Every structure is written in structure tokens, then in C-alpha cells.
């Protein structure tokens, strides 16, 4: 005999209640009675257990960034060929006569104008040689930037430069602190004074040299060649050596001429080198480092021009 009040079980009906995986007790065939009012709050007994997806693998930060490939022979060629040209031969031997000849040809008569021409030739030749040597790695880096998209580029451009700014600012504070401790306060480095004089002599040419050509050249030399040559020994030695050389080269002319106090001004440049080195180690993209460096020089020249205008007027 069938009980007409028995509630049939419908697996698609949320109002069906299951006891022991059945809509009724099979032992006595009795109905289960009225449906509780809080049936929708009652836990289902046939809830699927959570799927075991295995151990959670935590992705290491920056783990998917890779350096552009620069072979050992390429790095050796860079150290043997480009570094001697950049640090000595171009500035002291090869470009002296061509600078005088071109200055006369172009009608450049002031020493500051000649220095602008000299620096333009100096950085351009180094940049061309560096691009020829490291073009394979740069192509990889540009493809990496394109693959990751504009959003990733903006994130690194803004966040990376902000991190660089604070490292550079800390270096400037350290420099002022050391100068104060030794009782020596230097208003501005001789290198910066030279840049200001050249900017006054040929502003548009210096924008091209200091904001575009110079940063590209320095990233090729200090990160593309020096950093990558030492990087197999570890990140810390690579950052330390490349930043120390970067800092010294900006004051070397005056230190070697006997003005050793200029070594104190190298501290802020070393801090900038550390900042660029850390960014290269983390992002591992030489093209992105060029963007950081260009941004920094553009901001520095813009602020310098603004302060100069305010002082004059």
C-alpha cells in the first residue's frame, strides 16, 4: 500500500530533503513528515568534497623576468674593445683633433660649444658600438616589453622610477651628511657645473645629448657590459662594481687632476648607479633601464632649467 502523502525525492528540487542519502527512511517506508521551514539553511549531505589540487606553489617575485642573452664572447669583446674606448681612448686620443676640425668647420668658437660637440661625438660613437654589440639582447628586451603590454610597462616605469628616486635621494642625504662631518660643503659638483655651462651654450643640442644619447650610452656600458660581465659572480658584486665605476667616472677628470675633494660628490652618483643596478637586476630588461635613465635625466634637466629661470627672474 502506497502512502499518498509521501514526498518523492527530486534531485533538482532544492526543497527535497535527504536523510541518509534518501528522501524517506527505507527501513519502515514511512514519509518524512512536513518539510522544515529552515530547509534552505540546512546543509546538504551530498556536498562534493573539496578537490585536492596538490601543494600550493608560491610564485617567487620577479621569477619570470629573464636577462636578454649576451654570450660570454660578446661580453669579453665589450670589455676589451668598448671599455678602453669609452674610458680613455675616445676622450684622450681619438676625438681631440676631430673636435677641433669640426668646430672650425661649423663655426663653433666657445669652449662650452666645443664641449657639447665633443660629448655628442663621444657618446654617439660609444652608443653605436654598444648597440652593434648588444643588439641581440636589446631585441629580446623590446619583444619582452611588447609581450607584457602597456600596463606592465607603466607599472614598472612609475613604480621603478619611484624606487630609484628614493635610493638616489638617500645617497644625496648620505653625501651631505659626510660632507658636514668633514666640514666640507660643496654646493654643486664640477661635473654638474660643466653640464649647466654646456646647456647654456647649446640648450637643444644638450637636450639630445644629455637626455637621449647619454643615458642610452651609459646603460649599454655600465649595465649591458660591466654589470653583465660580472653578473655570473652574483647580483651584489655586479651592482657594486658597476655603480662604483659609474660614480667615479662622473668625477674622475677632476680627481685625477688633483681635486680629490670631488670624490665626495661621487657618492650621489654611486647611489644612482646602485638604483639603476637594482632595477636592472629585478626587471632584467636593458631597454627598460634606458627608459628609467632617460626619465631621470629629463626630470633633472627640467628642474635645473626651472630653478635657473626662477633665480634669473
mmCIF file of C-alpha atoms in Angstrom:
data_model
loop_
_atom_site.group_PDB
_atom_site.id
_atom_site.type_symbol
_atom_site.label_atom_id
_atom_site.label_comp_id
_atom_site.label_asym_id
_atom_site.label_seq_id
_atom_site.Cartn_x
_atom_site.Cartn_y
_atom_site.Cartn_z
ATOM 1 C CA UNK A 1 0.000 0.000 0.000
ATOM 2 C CA UNK A 2 1.386 3.355 -1.020
ATOM 3 C CA UNK A 3 1.212 6.404 1.189
ATOM 4 C CA UNK A 4 -0.031 9.284 -0.960
ATOM 5 C CA UNK A 5 1.465 11.819 1.421
ATOM 6 C CA UNK A 6 4.984 10.555 0.826
ATOM 7 C CA UNK A 7 7.249 13.228 -0.649
ATOM 8 C CA UNK A 8 9.106 11.990 -3.722
ATOM 9 C CA UNK A 9 12.784 12.854 -3.989
ATOM 10 C CA UNK A 10 13.727 15.147 -6.825
ATOM 11 C CA UNK A 11 17.481 15.729 -7.090
ATOM 12 C CA UNK A 12 16.840 19.013 -8.961
ATOM 13 C CA UNK A 13 14.377 20.317 -6.353
ATOM 14 C CA UNK A 14 16.036 22.395 -3.583
ATOM 15 C CA UNK A 15 13.025 21.663 -1.303
ATOM 16 C CA UNK A 16 13.706 17.923 -1.309
ATOM 17 C CA UNK A 17 15.325 16.816 1.942
ATOM 18 C CA UNK A 18 17.721 13.904 2.134
ATOM 19 C CA UNK A 19 18.243 11.738 5.183
ATOM 20 C CA UNK A 20 20.886 9.075 4.783
ATOM 21 C CA UNK A 21 21.022 9.939 1.041
ATOM 22 C CA UNK A 22 17.258 9.068 0.634
ATOM 23 C CA UNK A 23 14.017 11.115 0.678
ATOM 24 C CA UNK A 24 12.481 8.663 3.131
ATOM 25 C CA UNK A 25 13.575 6.041 5.584
ATOM 26 C CA UNK A 26 13.757 2.803 3.595
ATOM 27 C CA UNK A 27 13.506 0.705 6.721
ATOM 28 C CA UNK A 28 9.844 1.466 7.501
ATOM 29 C CA UNK A 29 8.603 3.135 4.319
ATOM 30 C CA UNK A 30 7.091 5.998 6.295
ATOM 31 C CA UNK A 31 7.025 9.515 4.976
ATOM 32 C CA UNK A 32 9.403 12.062 6.402
ATOM 33 C CA UNK A 33 6.727 14.445 7.531
ATOM 34 C CA UNK A 34 6.459 18.143 6.783
ATOM 35 C CA UNK A 35 9.407 19.959 5.249
ATOM 36 C CA UNK A 36 11.230 22.057 7.856
ATOM 37 C CA UNK A 37 10.898 25.826 7.398
ATOM 38 C CA UNK A 38 14.674 26.266 7.508
ATOM 39 C CA UNK A 39 15.310 23.678 4.821
ATOM 40 C CA UNK A 40 17.251 26.144 2.682
ATOM 41 C CA UNK A 41 19.630 26.738 5.594
ATOM 42 C CA UNK A 42 20.213 23.050 6.252
ATOM 43 C CA UNK A 43 23.489 21.640 4.945
ATOM 44 C CA UNK A 44 23.273 19.197 2.090
ATOM 45 C CA UNK A 45 24.620 15.773 2.910
ATOM 46 C CA UNK A 46 25.763 15.145 -0.637
ATOM 47 C CA UNK A 47 28.079 18.155 -0.899
ATOM 48 C CA UNK A 48 31.036 17.247 -3.058
ATOM 49 C CA UNK A 49 34.244 17.151 -1.006
ATOM 50 C CA UNK A 50 36.938 19.689 -1.970
ATOM 51 C CA UNK A 51 39.245 18.567 -4.716
ATOM 52 C CA UNK A 52 42.835 18.092 -3.665
ATOM 53 C CA UNK A 53 44.814 20.226 -6.087
ATOM 54 C CA UNK A 54 48.147 19.320 -4.601
ATOM 55 C CA UNK A 55 50.621 21.557 -2.751
ATOM 56 C CA UNK A 56 50.352 25.312 -3.299
ATOM 57 C CA UNK A 57 53.307 26.569 -5.313
ATOM 58 C CA UNK A 58 54.078 30.160 -4.409
ATOM 59 C CA UNK A 59 55.492 32.073 -7.340
ATOM 60 C CA UNK A 60 58.685 33.882 -6.500
ATOM 61 C CA UNK A 61 58.555 37.617 -7.143
ATOM 62 C CA UNK A 62 60.359 38.630 -10.367
ATOM 63 C CA UNK A 63 60.959 34.923 -11.166
ATOM 64 C CA UNK A 64 59.585 35.195 -14.705
ATOM 65 C CA UNK A 65 61.906 38.024 -15.772
ATOM 66 C CA UNK A 66 64.931 36.892 -17.747
ATOM 67 C CA UNK A 67 68.026 38.734 -18.905
ATOM 68 C CA UNK A 68 68.452 39.144 -22.647
ATOM 69 C CA UNK A 69 71.024 36.656 -23.849
ATOM 70 C CA UNK A 70 74.571 38.029 -24.012
ATOM 71 C CA UNK A 71 77.123 35.320 -24.745
ATOM 72 C CA UNK A 72 80.491 35.148 -22.996
ATOM 73 C CA UNK A 73 82.444 36.043 -26.186
ATOM 74 C CA UNK A 74 80.214 39.102 -26.626
ATOM 75 C CA UNK A 75 80.844 40.189 -23.052
ATOM 76 C CA UNK A 76 84.592 39.723 -23.485
ATOM 77 C CA UNK A 77 84.584 41.780 -26.692
ATOM 78 C CA UNK A 78 82.706 44.520 -24.860
ATOM 79 C CA UNK A 79 85.251 44.617 -22.042
ATOM 80 C CA UNK A 80 88.276 44.508 -24.379
ATOM 81 C CA UNK A 81 87.004 46.825 -27.126
ATOM 82 C CA UNK A 82 84.369 49.238 -25.842
ATOM 83 C CA UNK A 83 85.544 49.904 -22.281
ATOM 84 C CA UNK A 84 89.038 51.145 -23.283
ATOM 85 C CA UNK A 85 87.456 53.369 -25.921
ATOM 86 C CA UNK A 86 84.896 54.778 -23.512
ATOM 87 C CA UNK A 87 87.150 55.307 -20.514
ATOM 88 C CA UNK A 88 90.314 56.563 -22.231
ATOM 89 C CA UNK A 89 90.927 56.360 -25.969
ATOM 90 C CA UNK A 90 87.998 58.422 -27.286
ATOM 91 C CA UNK A 91 88.356 61.245 -24.794
ATOM 92 C CA UNK A 92 92.126 61.493 -24.629
ATOM 93 C CA UNK A 93 93.365 60.373 -28.038
ATOM 94 C CA UNK A 94 90.919 59.794 -30.861
ATOM 95 C CA UNK A 95 88.473 62.723 -30.660
ATOM 96 C CA UNK A 96 90.697 65.691 -29.865
ATOM 97 C CA UNK A 97 91.698 66.635 -33.410
ATOM 98 C CA UNK A 98 88.303 65.768 -34.985
ATOM 99 C CA UNK A 99 86.573 68.015 -32.428
ATOM 100 C CA UNK A 100 88.802 70.976 -33.267
ATOM 101 C CA UNK A 101 88.369 70.391 -37.013
ATOM 102 C CA UNK A 102 84.583 70.089 -36.820
ATOM 103 C CA UNK A 103 84.337 73.099 -34.508
ATOM 104 C CA UNK A 104 86.160 75.224 -37.048
ATOM 105 C CA UNK A 105 84.041 73.833 -39.877
ATOM 106 C CA UNK A 106 80.775 74.510 -38.021
ATOM 107 C CA UNK A 107 81.872 77.905 -36.724
ATOM 108 C CA UNK A 108 81.858 76.869 -33.063
ATOM 109 C CA UNK A 109 84.234 79.129 -31.176
ATOM 110 C CA UNK A 110 83.317 78.927 -27.489
ATOM 111 C CA UNK A 111 84.859 76.231 -25.243
ATOM 112 C CA UNK A 112 81.417 75.213 -23.979
ATOM 113 C CA UNK A 113 80.143 74.789 -27.537
ATOM 114 C CA UNK A 114 83.168 72.643 -28.366
ATOM 115 C CA UNK A 115 82.489 70.513 -25.293
ATOM 116 C CA UNK A 116 78.908 69.929 -26.459
ATOM 117 C CA UNK A 117 80.221 68.749 -29.829
ATOM 118 C CA UNK A 118 82.868 66.590 -28.152
ATOM 119 C CA UNK A 119 80.330 64.900 -25.858
ATOM 120 C CA UNK A 120 77.914 64.345 -28.727
ATOM 121 C CA UNK A 121 80.624 62.547 -30.729
ATOM 122 C CA UNK A 122 81.920 60.702 -27.673
ATOM 123 C CA UNK A 123 78.537 59.303 -26.616
ATOM 124 C CA UNK A 124 77.305 58.657 -30.163
ATOM 125 C CA UNK A 125 80.323 56.546 -31.148
ATOM 126 C CA UNK A 126 80.096 54.525 -27.925
ATOM 127 C CA UNK A 127 76.346 54.061 -28.328
ATOM 128 C CA UNK A 128 76.684 52.854 -31.926
ATOM 129 C CA UNK A 129 79.350 50.310 -30.973
ATOM 130 C CA UNK A 130 77.340 49.167 -27.956
ATOM 131 C CA UNK A 131 74.148 48.769 -29.991
ATOM 132 C CA UNK A 132 76.001 46.757 -32.626
ATOM 133 C CA UNK A 133 77.470 44.510 -29.937
ATOM 134 C CA UNK A 134 74.336 44.040 -27.812
ATOM 135 C CA UNK A 135 71.622 44.308 -30.474
ATOM 136 C CA UNK A 136 70.508 40.692 -29.955
ATOM 137 C CA UNK A 137 69.816 41.187 -26.247
ATOM 138 C CA UNK A 138 68.092 44.521 -26.903
ATOM 139 C CA UNK A 139 65.782 42.950 -29.477
ATOM 140 C CA UNK A 140 64.838 40.298 -26.896
ATOM 141 C CA UNK A 141 64.188 43.031 -24.338
ATOM 142 C CA UNK A 142 61.982 45.031 -26.708
ATOM 143 C CA UNK A 143 59.973 41.909 -27.555
ATOM 144 C CA UNK A 144 59.578 41.233 -23.836
ATOM 145 C CA UNK A 145 58.204 44.741 -23.272
ATOM 146 C CA UNK A 146 55.765 44.313 -26.147
ATOM 147 C CA UNK A 147 54.638 40.877 -24.941
ATOM 148 C CA UNK A 148 53.903 42.059 -21.410
ATOM 149 C CA UNK A 149 51.885 45.005 -22.632
ATOM 150 C CA UNK A 150 51.452 48.683 -21.913
ATOM 151 C CA UNK A 151 50.018 48.187 -18.411
ATOM 152 C CA UNK A 152 53.108 46.314 -17.240
ATOM 153 C CA UNK A 153 55.332 48.964 -18.817
ATOM 154 C CA UNK A 154 53.554 51.795 -16.976
ATOM 155 C CA UNK A 155 53.641 49.869 -13.704
ATOM 156 C CA UNK A 156 57.390 49.394 -13.938
ATOM 157 C CA UNK A 157 58.047 52.861 -15.318
ATOM 158 C CA UNK A 158 56.244 54.599 -12.462
ATOM 159 C CA UNK A 159 56.987 52.217 -9.603
ATOM 160 C CA UNK A 160 60.541 51.513 -10.711
ATOM 161 C CA UNK A 161 61.443 55.152 -11.085
ATOM 162 C CA UNK A 162 59.888 55.960 -7.718
ATOM 163 C CA UNK A 163 62.087 53.308 -6.094
ATOM 164 C CA UNK A 164 65.122 54.690 -7.934
ATOM 165 C CA UNK A 165 64.293 58.218 -6.754
ATOM 166 C CA UNK A 166 64.308 57.217 -3.090
ATOM 167 C CA UNK A 167 67.611 55.356 -3.458
ATOM 168 C CA UNK A 168 69.126 58.399 -5.169
ATOM 169 C CA UNK A 169 67.663 60.708 -2.513
ATOM 170 C CA UNK A 170 69.161 58.556 0.253
ATOM 171 C CA UNK A 171 72.541 58.818 -1.469
ATOM 172 C CA UNK A 172 72.274 62.602 -1.595
ATOM 173 C CA UNK A 173 71.446 62.726 2.125
ATOM 174 C CA UNK A 174 74.432 60.479 2.871
ATOM 175 C CA UNK A 175 76.680 62.731 0.801
ATOM 176 C CA UNK A 176 75.533 65.858 2.660
ATOM 177 C CA UNK A 177 75.985 64.081 5.992
ATOM 178 C CA UNK A 178 79.565 63.034 5.182
ATOM 179 C CA UNK A 179 80.442 66.481 3.876
ATOM 180 C CA UNK A 180 79.049 68.044 7.040
ATOM 181 C CA UNK A 181 81.001 65.619 9.225
ATOM 182 C CA UNK A 182 84.233 66.577 7.460
ATOM 183 C CA UNK A 183 83.354 70.268 7.463
ATOM 184 C CA UNK A 184 83.250 70.438 3.670
ATOM 185 C CA UNK A 185 80.104 71.711 1.972
ATOM 186 C CA UNK A 186 80.093 71.617 -1.821
ATOM 187 C CA UNK A 187 77.226 73.437 -3.494
ATOM 188 C CA UNK A 188 77.442 71.569 -6.785
ATOM 189 C CA UNK A 189 79.808 69.097 -8.425
ATOM 190 C CA UNK A 190 82.140 70.317 -11.150
ATOM 191 C CA UNK A 191 80.554 67.800 -13.497
ATOM 192 C CA UNK A 192 77.138 69.402 -12.950
ATOM 193 C CA UNK A 193 78.633 72.869 -13.420
ATOM 194 C CA UNK A 194 80.009 71.725 -16.779
ATOM 195 C CA UNK A 195 76.606 70.342 -17.786
ATOM 196 C CA UNK A 196 74.979 73.663 -16.851
ATOM 197 C CA UNK A 197 77.518 75.637 -18.879
ATOM 198 C CA UNK A 198 77.071 73.409 -21.927
ATOM 199 C CA UNK A 199 73.291 73.638 -21.604
ATOM 200 C CA UNK A 200 73.526 77.437 -21.626
ATOM 201 C CA UNK A 201 75.785 77.348 -24.695
ATOM 202 C CA UNK A 202 73.668 74.916 -26.764
ATOM 203 C CA UNK A 203 70.399 74.005 -24.997
ATOM 204 C CA UNK A 204 68.737 71.996 -27.766
ATOM 205 C CA UNK A 205 71.880 70.033 -28.549
ATOM 206 C CA UNK A 206 72.391 69.268 -24.855
ATOM 207 C CA UNK A 207 68.823 68.008 -24.522
ATOM 208 C CA UNK A 208 69.576 65.440 -27.223
ATOM 209 C CA UNK A 209 72.960 64.541 -25.736
ATOM 210 C CA UNK A 210 72.077 64.509 -22.022
ATOM 211 C CA UNK A 211 68.507 63.193 -22.197
ATOM 212 C CA UNK A 212 68.686 60.664 -25.038
ATOM 213 C CA UNK A 213 72.182 59.716 -26.247
ATOM 214 C CA UNK A 214 73.912 59.867 -22.861
ATOM 215 C CA UNK A 215 71.504 57.574 -20.957
ATOM 216 C CA UNK A 216 71.493 55.017 -23.772
ATOM 217 C CA UNK A 217 75.296 55.027 -23.846
ATOM 218 C CA UNK A 218 75.683 54.697 -20.082
ATOM 219 C CA UNK A 219 73.190 51.841 -19.837
ATOM 220 C CA UNK A 220 74.984 49.973 -22.609
ATOM 221 C CA UNK A 221 78.355 50.445 -20.900
ATOM 222 C CA UNK A 222 77.554 50.112 -17.196
ATOM 223 C CA UNK A 223 74.647 47.647 -17.238
ATOM 224 C CA UNK A 224 74.982 45.963 -20.627
ATOM 225 C CA UNK A 225 78.742 45.349 -20.444
ATOM 226 C CA UNK A 226 80.139 45.829 -16.917
ATOM 227 C CA UNK A 227 77.122 44.519 -14.979
ATOM 228 C CA UNK A 228 76.564 41.537 -17.266
ATOM 229 C CA UNK A 229 80.262 40.655 -17.317
ATOM 230 C CA UNK A 230 80.352 40.407 -13.507
ATOM 231 C CA UNK A 231 76.802 39.043 -13.028
ATOM 232 C CA UNK A 232 77.872 35.337 -13.082
ATOM 233 C CA UNK A 233 79.610 36.067 -9.743
ATOM 234 C CA UNK A 234 76.320 37.255 -8.261
ATOM 235 C CA UNK A 235 73.963 40.203 -8.210
ATOM 236 C CA UNK A 236 75.700 42.046 -5.356
ATOM 237 C CA UNK A 237 79.171 42.150 -6.985
ATOM 238 C CA UNK A 238 77.608 43.201 -10.306
ATOM 239 C CA UNK A 239 75.644 46.056 -8.722
ATOM 240 C CA UNK A 240 78.571 47.127 -6.527
ATOM 241 C CA UNK A 241 81.227 47.256 -9.246
ATOM 242 C CA UNK A 242 79.048 48.839 -11.926
ATOM 243 C CA UNK A 243 77.756 51.519 -9.539
ATOM 244 C CA UNK A 244 81.211 52.362 -8.169
ATOM 245 C CA UNK A 245 82.610 52.763 -11.673
ATOM 246 C CA UNK A 246 79.521 54.758 -12.667
ATOM 247 C CA UNK A 247 80.063 57.120 -9.746
ATOM 248 C CA UNK A 248 83.805 57.542 -10.272
ATOM 249 C CA UNK A 249 83.592 58.261 -13.997
ATOM 250 C CA UNK A 250 81.476 61.353 -13.294
ATOM 251 C CA UNK A 251 84.226 62.914 -11.154
ATOM 252 C CA UNK A 252 87.332 61.140 -12.480
ATOM 253 C CA UNK A 253 88.556 64.047 -14.607
ATOM 254 C CA UNK A 254 88.743 66.351 -11.582
ATOM 255 C CA UNK A 255 90.025 63.755 -9.112
ATOM 256 C CA UNK A 256 92.848 62.708 -11.439
ATOM 257 C CA UNK A 257 93.715 66.397 -11.886
ATOM 258 C CA UNK A 258 94.309 66.602 -8.135
ATOM 259 C CA UNK A 259 90.949 67.797 -6.799
ATOM 260 C CA UNK A 260 90.366 64.787 -4.548
ATOM 261 C CA UNK A 261 87.566 66.526 -2.666
ATOM 262 C CA UNK A 262 85.395 65.767 -5.699
ATOM 263 C CA UNK A 263 85.321 62.159 -4.503
ATOM 264 C CA UNK A 264 82.655 63.254 -2.037
ATOM 265 C CA UNK A 265 80.461 64.277 -4.955
ATOM 266 C CA UNK A 266 80.771 60.751 -6.332
ATOM 267 C CA UNK A 267 78.552 59.433 -3.510
ATOM 268 C CA UNK A 268 75.315 60.647 -5.105
ATOM 269 C CA UNK A 269 76.374 59.225 -8.477
ATOM 270 C CA UNK A 270 77.199 55.878 -6.846
ATOM 271 C CA UNK A 271 73.716 55.871 -5.295
ATOM 272 C CA UNK A 272 72.204 56.446 -8.736
ATOM 273 C CA UNK A 273 74.309 53.586 -10.081
ATOM 274 C CA UNK A 274 73.010 51.338 -7.287
ATOM 275 C CA UNK A 275 69.453 52.327 -8.163
ATOM 276 C CA UNK A 276 69.900 51.567 -11.854
ATOM 277 C CA UNK A 277 71.673 48.317 -10.985
ATOM 278 C CA UNK A 278 68.871 47.123 -8.703
ATOM 279 C CA UNK A 279 66.254 47.970 -11.329
ATOM 280 C CA UNK A 280 68.189 46.017 -13.936
ATOM 281 C CA UNK A 281 68.581 43.045 -11.610
ATOM 282 C CA UNK A 282 64.868 42.985 -10.795
ATOM 283 C CA UNK A 283 63.353 43.789 -14.202
ATOM 284 C CA UNK A 284 66.242 42.334 -16.237
ATOM 285 C CA UNK A 285 65.492 44.466 -19.260
ATOM 286 C CA UNK A 286 68.154 46.799 -20.641
ATOM 287 C CA UNK A 287 65.645 48.719 -22.750
ATOM 288 C CA UNK A 288 63.558 49.393 -19.633
ATOM 289 C CA UNK A 289 66.658 50.662 -17.844
ATOM 290 C CA UNK A 290 67.246 53.093 -20.690
ATOM 291 C CA UNK A 291 63.722 54.409 -20.136
ATOM 292 C CA UNK A 292 64.440 54.860 -16.409
ATOM 293 C CA UNK A 293 67.685 56.689 -17.147
ATOM 294 C CA UNK A 294 66.143 58.924 -19.815
ATOM 295 C CA UNK A 295 63.289 59.786 -17.443
ATOM 296 C CA UNK A 296 65.723 60.710 -14.671
ATOM 297 C CA UNK A 297 67.895 62.927 -16.877
ATOM 298 C CA UNK A 298 64.850 64.627 -18.401
ATOM 299 C CA UNK A 299 63.422 65.431 -14.958
ATOM 300 C CA UNK A 300 66.822 66.622 -13.693
ATOM 301 C CA UNK A 301 67.353 68.926 -16.687
ATOM 302 C CA UNK A 302 63.796 70.234 -16.454
ATOM 303 C CA UNK A 303 64.097 71.052 -12.743
ATOM 304 C CA UNK A 304 67.523 72.627 -13.271
ATOM 305 C CA UNK A 305 66.139 74.833 -16.050
ATOM 306 C CA UNK A 306 63.176 75.815 -13.855
ATOM 307 C CA UNK A 307 65.381 76.788 -10.886
ATOM 308 C CA UNK A 308 67.716 78.734 -13.163
ATOM 309 C CA UNK A 309 64.774 80.643 -14.634
ATOM 310 C CA UNK A 310 63.427 81.447 -11.156
ATOM 311 C CA UNK A 311 66.832 82.729 -9.996
ATOM 312 C CA UNK A 312 67.287 84.903 -13.069
ATOM 313 C CA UNK A 313 63.808 86.410 -12.929
#
